[in-house]
Coordinates of C-alpha atoms in Angstrom, one line a residue:
Chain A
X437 CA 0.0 0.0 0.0
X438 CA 0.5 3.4 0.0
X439 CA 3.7 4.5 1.9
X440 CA 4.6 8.2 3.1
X441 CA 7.8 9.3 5.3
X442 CA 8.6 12.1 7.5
X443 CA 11.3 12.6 9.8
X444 CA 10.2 13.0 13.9
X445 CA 11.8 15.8 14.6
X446 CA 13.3 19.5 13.6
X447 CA 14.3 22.2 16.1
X448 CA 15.2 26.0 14.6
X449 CA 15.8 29.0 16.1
X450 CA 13.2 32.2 16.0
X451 CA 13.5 34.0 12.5
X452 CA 15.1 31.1 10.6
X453 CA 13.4 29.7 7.8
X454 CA 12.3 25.8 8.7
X455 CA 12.3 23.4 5.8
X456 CA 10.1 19.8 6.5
X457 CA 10.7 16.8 3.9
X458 CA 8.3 14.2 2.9
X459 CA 8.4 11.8 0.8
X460 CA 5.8 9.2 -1.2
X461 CA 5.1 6.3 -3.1
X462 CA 2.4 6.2 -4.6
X463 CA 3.1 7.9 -8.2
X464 CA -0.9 8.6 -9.3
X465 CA -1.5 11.2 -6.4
X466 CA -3.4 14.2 -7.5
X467 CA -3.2 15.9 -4.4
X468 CA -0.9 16.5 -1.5
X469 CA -1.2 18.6 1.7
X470 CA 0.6 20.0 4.4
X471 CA -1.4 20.1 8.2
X472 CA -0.8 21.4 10.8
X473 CA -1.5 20.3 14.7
X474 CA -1.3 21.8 17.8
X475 CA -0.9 20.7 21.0
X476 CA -4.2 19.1 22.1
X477 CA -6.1 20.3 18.9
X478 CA -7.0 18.3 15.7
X479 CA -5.2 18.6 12.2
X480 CA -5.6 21.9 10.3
X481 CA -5.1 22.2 6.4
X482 CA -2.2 24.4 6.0
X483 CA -2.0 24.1 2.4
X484 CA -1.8 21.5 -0.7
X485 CA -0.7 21.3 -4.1
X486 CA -1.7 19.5 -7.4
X487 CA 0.3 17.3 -8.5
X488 CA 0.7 19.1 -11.7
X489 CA 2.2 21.7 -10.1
X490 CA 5.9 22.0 -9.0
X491 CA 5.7 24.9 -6.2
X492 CA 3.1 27.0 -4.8
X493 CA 3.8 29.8 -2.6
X494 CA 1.1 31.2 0.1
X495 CA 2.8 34.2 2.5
X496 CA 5.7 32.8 4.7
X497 CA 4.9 28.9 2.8
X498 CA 6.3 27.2 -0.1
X499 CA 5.7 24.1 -1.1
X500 CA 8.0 22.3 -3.7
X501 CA 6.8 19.4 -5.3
X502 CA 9.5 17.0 -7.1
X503 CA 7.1 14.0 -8.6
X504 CA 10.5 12.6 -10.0
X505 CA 11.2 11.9 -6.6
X506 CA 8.2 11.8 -5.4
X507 CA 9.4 14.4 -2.7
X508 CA 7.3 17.2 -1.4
X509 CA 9.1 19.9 1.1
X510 CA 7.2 22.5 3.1
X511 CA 9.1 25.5 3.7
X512 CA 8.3 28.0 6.5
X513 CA 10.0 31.5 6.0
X514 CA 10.6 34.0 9.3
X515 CA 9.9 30.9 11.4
X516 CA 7.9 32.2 14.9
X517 CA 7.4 30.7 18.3
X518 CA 3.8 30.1 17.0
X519 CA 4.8 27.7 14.3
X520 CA 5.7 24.8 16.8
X521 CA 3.3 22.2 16.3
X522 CA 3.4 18.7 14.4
X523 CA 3.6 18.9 10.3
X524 CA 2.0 16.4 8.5
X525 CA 1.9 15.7 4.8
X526 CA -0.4 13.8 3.4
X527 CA -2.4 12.4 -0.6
X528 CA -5.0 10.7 -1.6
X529 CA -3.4 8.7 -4.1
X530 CA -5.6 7.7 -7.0
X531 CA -8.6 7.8 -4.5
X532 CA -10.8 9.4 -1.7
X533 CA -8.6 8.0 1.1
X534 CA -6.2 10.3 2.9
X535 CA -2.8 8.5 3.9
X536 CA -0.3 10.7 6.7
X537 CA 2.9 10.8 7.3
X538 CA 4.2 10.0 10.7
X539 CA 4.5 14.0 11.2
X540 CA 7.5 16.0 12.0
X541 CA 7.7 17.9 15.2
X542 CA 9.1 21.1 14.7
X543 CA 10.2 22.7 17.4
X544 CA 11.1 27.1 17.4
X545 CA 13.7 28.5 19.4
X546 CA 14.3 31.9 21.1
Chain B
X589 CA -21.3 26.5 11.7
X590 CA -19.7 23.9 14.4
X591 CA -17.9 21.8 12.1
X592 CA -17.3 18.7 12.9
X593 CA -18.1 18.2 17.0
X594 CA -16.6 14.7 19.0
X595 CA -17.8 13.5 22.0
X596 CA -16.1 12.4 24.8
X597 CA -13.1 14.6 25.0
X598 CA -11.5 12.0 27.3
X599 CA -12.6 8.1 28.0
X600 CA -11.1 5.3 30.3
X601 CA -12.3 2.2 29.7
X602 CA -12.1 -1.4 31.6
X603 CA -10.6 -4.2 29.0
X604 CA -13.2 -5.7 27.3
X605 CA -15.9 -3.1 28.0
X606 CA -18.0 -1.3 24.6
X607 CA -18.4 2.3 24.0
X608 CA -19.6 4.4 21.3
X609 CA -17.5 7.5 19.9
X610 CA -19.8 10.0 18.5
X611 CA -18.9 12.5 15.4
X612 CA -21.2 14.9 13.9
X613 CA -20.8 17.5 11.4
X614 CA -23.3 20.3 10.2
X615 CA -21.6 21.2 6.7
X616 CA -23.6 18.9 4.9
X617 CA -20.4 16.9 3.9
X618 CA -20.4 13.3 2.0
X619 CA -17.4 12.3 3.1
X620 CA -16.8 11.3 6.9
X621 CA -13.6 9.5 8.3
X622 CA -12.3 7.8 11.8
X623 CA -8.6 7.6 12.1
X624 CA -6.7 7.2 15.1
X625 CA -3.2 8.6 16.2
X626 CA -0.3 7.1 17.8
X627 CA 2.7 8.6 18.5
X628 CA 5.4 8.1 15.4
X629 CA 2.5 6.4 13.3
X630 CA 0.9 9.6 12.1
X631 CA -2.7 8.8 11.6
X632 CA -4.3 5.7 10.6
X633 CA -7.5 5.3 8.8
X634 CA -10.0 3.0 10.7
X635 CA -13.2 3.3 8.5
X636 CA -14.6 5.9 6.4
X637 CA -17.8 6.6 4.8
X638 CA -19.1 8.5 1.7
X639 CA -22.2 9.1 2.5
X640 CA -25.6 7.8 4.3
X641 CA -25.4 4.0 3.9
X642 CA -22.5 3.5 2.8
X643 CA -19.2 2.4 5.0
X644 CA -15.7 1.0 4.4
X645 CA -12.9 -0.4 5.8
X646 CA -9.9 1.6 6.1
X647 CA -6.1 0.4 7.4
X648 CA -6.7 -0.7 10.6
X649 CA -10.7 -1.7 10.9
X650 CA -10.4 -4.3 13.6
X651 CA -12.0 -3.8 16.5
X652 CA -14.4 -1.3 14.9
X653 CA -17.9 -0.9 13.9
X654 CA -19.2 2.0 12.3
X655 CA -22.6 3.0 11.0
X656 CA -24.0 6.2 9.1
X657 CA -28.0 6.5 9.2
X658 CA -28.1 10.0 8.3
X659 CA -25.8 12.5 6.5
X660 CA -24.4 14.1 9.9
X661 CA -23.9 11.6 12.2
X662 CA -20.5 8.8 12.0
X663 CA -20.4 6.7 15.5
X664 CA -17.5 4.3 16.2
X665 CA -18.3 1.5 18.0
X666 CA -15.7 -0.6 20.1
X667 CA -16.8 -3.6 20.5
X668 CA -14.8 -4.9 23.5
X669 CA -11.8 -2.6 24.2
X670 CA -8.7 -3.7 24.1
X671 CA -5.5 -1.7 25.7
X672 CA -3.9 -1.3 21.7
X673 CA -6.9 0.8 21.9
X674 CA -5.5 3.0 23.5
X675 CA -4.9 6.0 21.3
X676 CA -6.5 9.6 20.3
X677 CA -9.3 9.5 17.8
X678 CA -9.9 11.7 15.2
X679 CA -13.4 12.1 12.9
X680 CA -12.9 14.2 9.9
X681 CA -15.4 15.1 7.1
X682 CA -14.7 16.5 3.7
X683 CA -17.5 17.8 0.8
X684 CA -17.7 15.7 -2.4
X685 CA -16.2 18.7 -4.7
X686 CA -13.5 19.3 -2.2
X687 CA -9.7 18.7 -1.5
X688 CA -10.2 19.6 2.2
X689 CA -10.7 17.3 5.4
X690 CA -11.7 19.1 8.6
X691 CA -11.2 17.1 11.9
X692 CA -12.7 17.1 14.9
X693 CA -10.7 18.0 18.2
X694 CA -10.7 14.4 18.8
X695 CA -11.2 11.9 21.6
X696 CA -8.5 11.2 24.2
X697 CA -9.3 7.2 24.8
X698 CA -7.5 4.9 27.5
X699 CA -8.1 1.1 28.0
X700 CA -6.7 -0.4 31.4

Protein backbone atom coordinates (compact mmCIF):
# COMPACT_ATOMS: atom_id res chain seq x y z
CA UNK A 1 0.00 0.00 0.00
CA UNK A 2 0.47 3.40 0.05
CA UNK A 3 3.75 4.49 1.94
CA UNK A 4 4.63 8.21 3.08
CA UNK A 5 7.84 9.31 5.29
CA UNK A 6 8.59 12.07 7.47
CA UNK A 7 11.27 12.56 9.82
CA UNK A 8 10.15 12.97 13.87
CA UNK A 9 11.76 15.84 14.63
CA UNK A 10 13.30 19.52 13.57
CA UNK A 11 14.31 22.19 16.06
CA UNK A 12 15.23 26.00 14.59
CA UNK A 13 15.83 29.05 16.05
CA UNK A 14 13.20 32.22 16.02
CA UNK A 15 13.46 34.02 12.52
CA UNK A 16 15.12 31.06 10.62
CA UNK A 17 13.36 29.71 7.78
CA UNK A 18 12.31 25.85 8.68
CA UNK A 19 12.25 23.37 5.84
CA UNK A 20 10.14 19.79 6.51
CA UNK A 21 10.67 16.79 3.87
CA UNK A 22 8.32 14.17 2.91
CA UNK A 23 8.45 11.79 0.82
CA UNK A 24 5.82 9.16 -1.20
CA UNK A 25 5.14 6.34 -3.11
CA UNK A 26 2.37 6.23 -4.57
CA UNK A 27 3.06 7.86 -8.17
CA UNK A 28 -0.88 8.59 -9.31
CA UNK A 29 -1.46 11.17 -6.40
CA UNK A 30 -3.44 14.15 -7.49
CA UNK A 31 -3.22 15.92 -4.37
CA UNK A 32 -0.93 16.54 -1.52
CA UNK A 33 -1.23 18.56 1.72
CA UNK A 34 0.65 20.02 4.44
CA UNK A 35 -1.43 20.12 8.18
CA UNK A 36 -0.76 21.35 10.81
CA UNK A 37 -1.54 20.25 14.71
CA UNK A 38 -1.30 21.79 17.75
CA UNK A 39 -0.92 20.66 21.04
CA UNK A 40 -4.24 19.06 22.06
CA UNK A 41 -6.12 20.30 18.90
CA UNK A 42 -6.99 18.27 15.73
CA UNK A 43 -5.21 18.61 12.21
CA UNK A 44 -5.61 21.89 10.34
CA UNK A 45 -5.11 22.24 6.39
CA UNK A 46 -2.17 24.36 5.98
CA UNK A 47 -2.03 24.07 2.38
CA UNK A 48 -1.75 21.53 -0.71
CA UNK A 49 -0.67 21.31 -4.15
CA UNK A 50 -1.73 19.54 -7.45
CA UNK A 51 0.25 17.27 -8.48
CA UNK A 52 0.73 19.05 -11.70
CA UNK A 53 2.19 21.74 -10.05
CA UNK A 54 5.91 21.99 -8.95
CA UNK A 55 5.68 24.93 -6.24
CA UNK A 56 3.08 26.97 -4.84
CA UNK A 57 3.77 29.75 -2.56
CA UNK A 58 1.05 31.20 0.06
CA UNK A 59 2.78 34.19 2.52
CA UNK A 60 5.71 32.81 4.75
CA UNK A 61 4.89 28.92 2.79
CA UNK A 62 6.26 27.23 -0.09
CA UNK A 63 5.71 24.11 -1.10
CA UNK A 64 7.95 22.26 -3.74
CA UNK A 65 6.81 19.38 -5.33
CA UNK A 66 9.55 17.04 -7.10
CA UNK A 67 7.05 13.98 -8.55
CA UNK A 68 10.55 12.64 -10.00
CA UNK A 69 11.25 11.90 -6.62
CA UNK A 70 8.16 11.76 -5.41
CA UNK A 71 9.44 14.40 -2.68
CA UNK A 72 7.30 17.21 -1.40
CA UNK A 73 9.07 19.85 1.06
CA UNK A 74 7.22 22.54 3.13
CA UNK A 75 9.13 25.51 3.74
CA UNK A 76 8.26 27.97 6.50
CA UNK A 77 9.97 31.48 6.03
CA UNK A 78 10.62 34.02 9.33
CA UNK A 79 9.94 30.88 11.42
CA UNK A 80 7.94 32.22 14.86
CA UNK A 81 7.42 30.70 18.28
CA UNK A 82 3.76 30.07 16.99
CA UNK A 83 4.80 27.68 14.33
CA UNK A 84 5.72 24.85 16.76
CA UNK A 85 3.34 22.17 16.31
CA UNK A 86 3.39 18.71 14.35
CA UNK A 87 3.58 18.86 10.27
CA UNK A 88 1.99 16.35 8.54
CA UNK A 89 1.89 15.74 4.77
CA UNK A 90 -0.42 13.84 3.35
CA UNK A 91 -2.36 12.37 -0.61
CA UNK A 92 -5.00 10.73 -1.56
CA UNK A 93 -3.41 8.68 -4.06
CA UNK A 94 -5.62 7.73 -6.99
CA UNK A 95 -8.60 7.77 -4.48
CA UNK A 96 -10.84 9.41 -1.70
CA UNK A 97 -8.57 8.02 1.13
CA UNK A 98 -6.16 10.33 2.86
CA UNK A 99 -2.81 8.54 3.90
CA UNK A 100 -0.33 10.69 6.66
CA UNK A 101 2.94 10.78 7.33
CA UNK A 102 4.23 9.97 10.70
CA UNK A 103 4.45 13.96 11.24
CA UNK A 104 7.52 16.00 12.03
CA UNK A 105 7.66 17.87 15.19
CA UNK A 106 9.07 21.06 14.70
CA UNK A 107 10.19 22.70 17.44
CA UNK A 108 11.15 27.07 17.40
CA UNK A 109 13.71 28.53 19.45
CA UNK A 110 14.32 31.91 21.07
CA UNK B 1 -21.31 26.55 11.72
CA UNK B 2 -19.75 23.90 14.37
CA UNK B 3 -17.90 21.78 12.06
CA UNK B 4 -17.26 18.71 12.88
CA UNK B 5 -18.06 18.15 16.97
CA UNK B 6 -16.65 14.72 19.00
CA UNK B 7 -17.81 13.53 21.98
CA UNK B 8 -16.09 12.42 24.80
CA UNK B 9 -13.09 14.61 24.97
CA UNK B 10 -11.49 12.03 27.25
CA UNK B 11 -12.59 8.15 27.95
CA UNK B 12 -11.14 5.28 30.27
CA UNK B 13 -12.29 2.17 29.70
CA UNK B 14 -12.13 -1.37 31.58
CA UNK B 15 -10.56 -4.17 29.02
CA UNK B 16 -13.22 -5.69 27.26
CA UNK B 17 -15.90 -3.05 28.01
CA UNK B 18 -17.96 -1.25 24.59
CA UNK B 19 -18.37 2.30 24.02
CA UNK B 20 -19.64 4.39 21.26
CA UNK B 21 -17.50 7.47 19.92
CA UNK B 22 -19.79 10.01 18.50
CA UNK B 23 -18.91 12.47 15.40
CA UNK B 24 -21.16 14.93 13.89
CA UNK B 25 -20.80 17.45 11.45
CA UNK B 26 -23.34 20.28 10.17
CA UNK B 27 -21.58 21.18 6.69
CA UNK B 28 -23.60 18.91 4.87
CA UNK B 29 -20.35 16.95 3.89
CA UNK B 30 -20.36 13.31 1.95
CA UNK B 31 -17.42 12.27 3.06
CA UNK B 32 -16.80 11.26 6.93
CA UNK B 33 -13.60 9.53 8.31
CA UNK B 34 -12.31 7.78 11.83
CA UNK B 35 -8.55 7.55 12.07
CA UNK B 36 -6.72 7.22 15.12
CA UNK B 37 -3.25 8.63 16.16
CA UNK B 38 -0.29 7.12 17.77
CA UNK B 39 2.73 8.57 18.52
CA UNK B 40 5.41 8.06 15.43
CA UNK B 41 2.53 6.37 13.33
CA UNK B 42 0.95 9.58 12.06
CA UNK B 43 -2.69 8.77 11.64
CA UNK B 44 -4.35 5.73 10.59
CA UNK B 45 -7.51 5.32 8.77
CA UNK B 46 -10.04 3.01 10.68
CA UNK B 47 -13.19 3.29 8.55
CA UNK B 48 -14.62 5.88 6.43
CA UNK B 49 -17.77 6.64 4.79
CA UNK B 50 -19.10 8.48 1.67
CA UNK B 51 -22.24 9.09 2.54
CA UNK B 52 -25.62 7.82 4.26
CA UNK B 53 -25.37 4.04 3.94
CA UNK B 54 -22.52 3.51 2.85
CA UNK B 55 -19.20 2.40 4.96
CA UNK B 56 -15.70 1.00 4.37
CA UNK B 57 -12.91 -0.39 5.84
CA UNK B 58 -9.87 1.65 6.06
CA UNK B 59 -6.13 0.38 7.35
CA UNK B 60 -6.65 -0.66 10.64
CA UNK B 61 -10.66 -1.71 10.91
CA UNK B 62 -10.42 -4.27 13.60
CA UNK B 63 -11.99 -3.84 16.49
CA UNK B 64 -14.36 -1.27 14.94
CA UNK B 65 -17.92 -0.92 13.95
CA UNK B 66 -19.19 1.98 12.29
CA UNK B 67 -22.64 2.96 10.95
CA UNK B 68 -24.03 6.21 9.14
CA UNK B 69 -27.97 6.51 9.21
CA UNK B 70 -28.11 9.96 8.32
CA UNK B 71 -25.76 12.55 6.49
CA UNK B 72 -24.41 14.06 9.90
CA UNK B 73 -23.91 11.60 12.22
CA UNK B 74 -20.51 8.79 12.02
CA UNK B 75 -20.36 6.66 15.45
CA UNK B 76 -17.52 4.34 16.17
CA UNK B 77 -18.30 1.54 18.02
CA UNK B 78 -15.69 -0.62 20.12
CA UNK B 79 -16.79 -3.60 20.51
CA UNK B 80 -14.82 -4.87 23.45
CA UNK B 81 -11.82 -2.57 24.20
CA UNK B 82 -8.71 -3.72 24.13
CA UNK B 83 -5.46 -1.68 25.73
CA UNK B 84 -3.86 -1.30 21.68
CA UNK B 85 -6.85 0.77 21.86
CA UNK B 86 -5.49 3.04 23.46
CA UNK B 87 -4.93 6.04 21.27
CA UNK B 88 -6.50 9.64 20.31
CA UNK B 89 -9.26 9.51 17.79
CA UNK B 90 -9.92 11.69 15.15
CA UNK B 91 -13.39 12.15 12.93
CA UNK B 92 -12.94 14.25 9.86
CA UNK B 93 -15.44 15.15 7.05
CA UNK B 94 -14.69 16.54 3.67
CA UNK B 95 -17.48 17.80 0.85
CA UNK B 96 -17.67 15.67 -2.39
CA UNK B 97 -16.24 18.72 -4.68
CA UNK B 98 -13.51 19.26 -2.20
CA UNK B 99 -9.73 18.74 -1.50
CA UNK B 100 -10.20 19.62 2.24
CA UNK B 101 -10.66 17.33 5.41
CA UNK B 102 -11.73 19.11 8.55
CA UNK B 103 -11.19 17.07 11.88
CA UNK B 104 -12.66 17.10 14.86
CA UNK B 105 -10.73 17.97 18.18
CA UNK B 106 -10.71 14.38 18.79
CA UNK B 107 -11.16 11.95 21.60
CA UNK B 108 -8.55 11.24 24.19
CA UNK B 109 -9.26 7.18 24.78
CA UNK B 110 -7.54 4.93 27.53
CA UNK B 111 -8.14 1.06 28.05
CA UNK B 112 -6.71 -0.41 31.37
Amino acid sequence: GEDVEQSLFLSVREGDSSVINCTYTDSSSTYLYWYKQEPGAGLQLLTYIFSNMDMKQDQRLTVLLNKKDKHLSLRIADTQTGDSAIYFCADTGGGNKLTFGTGTQLKVEL
Amino acid sequence: NAGVTQTPKFQVLKTGQSMTLQCAQDMNHEYMSWYRQDPGMGLRLIHYSVGAGITDQGEVPNGYNVSRSTTEDFPLRLLSAAPSQTSVYFCASRGEASYEQYFGPGTRLTVT
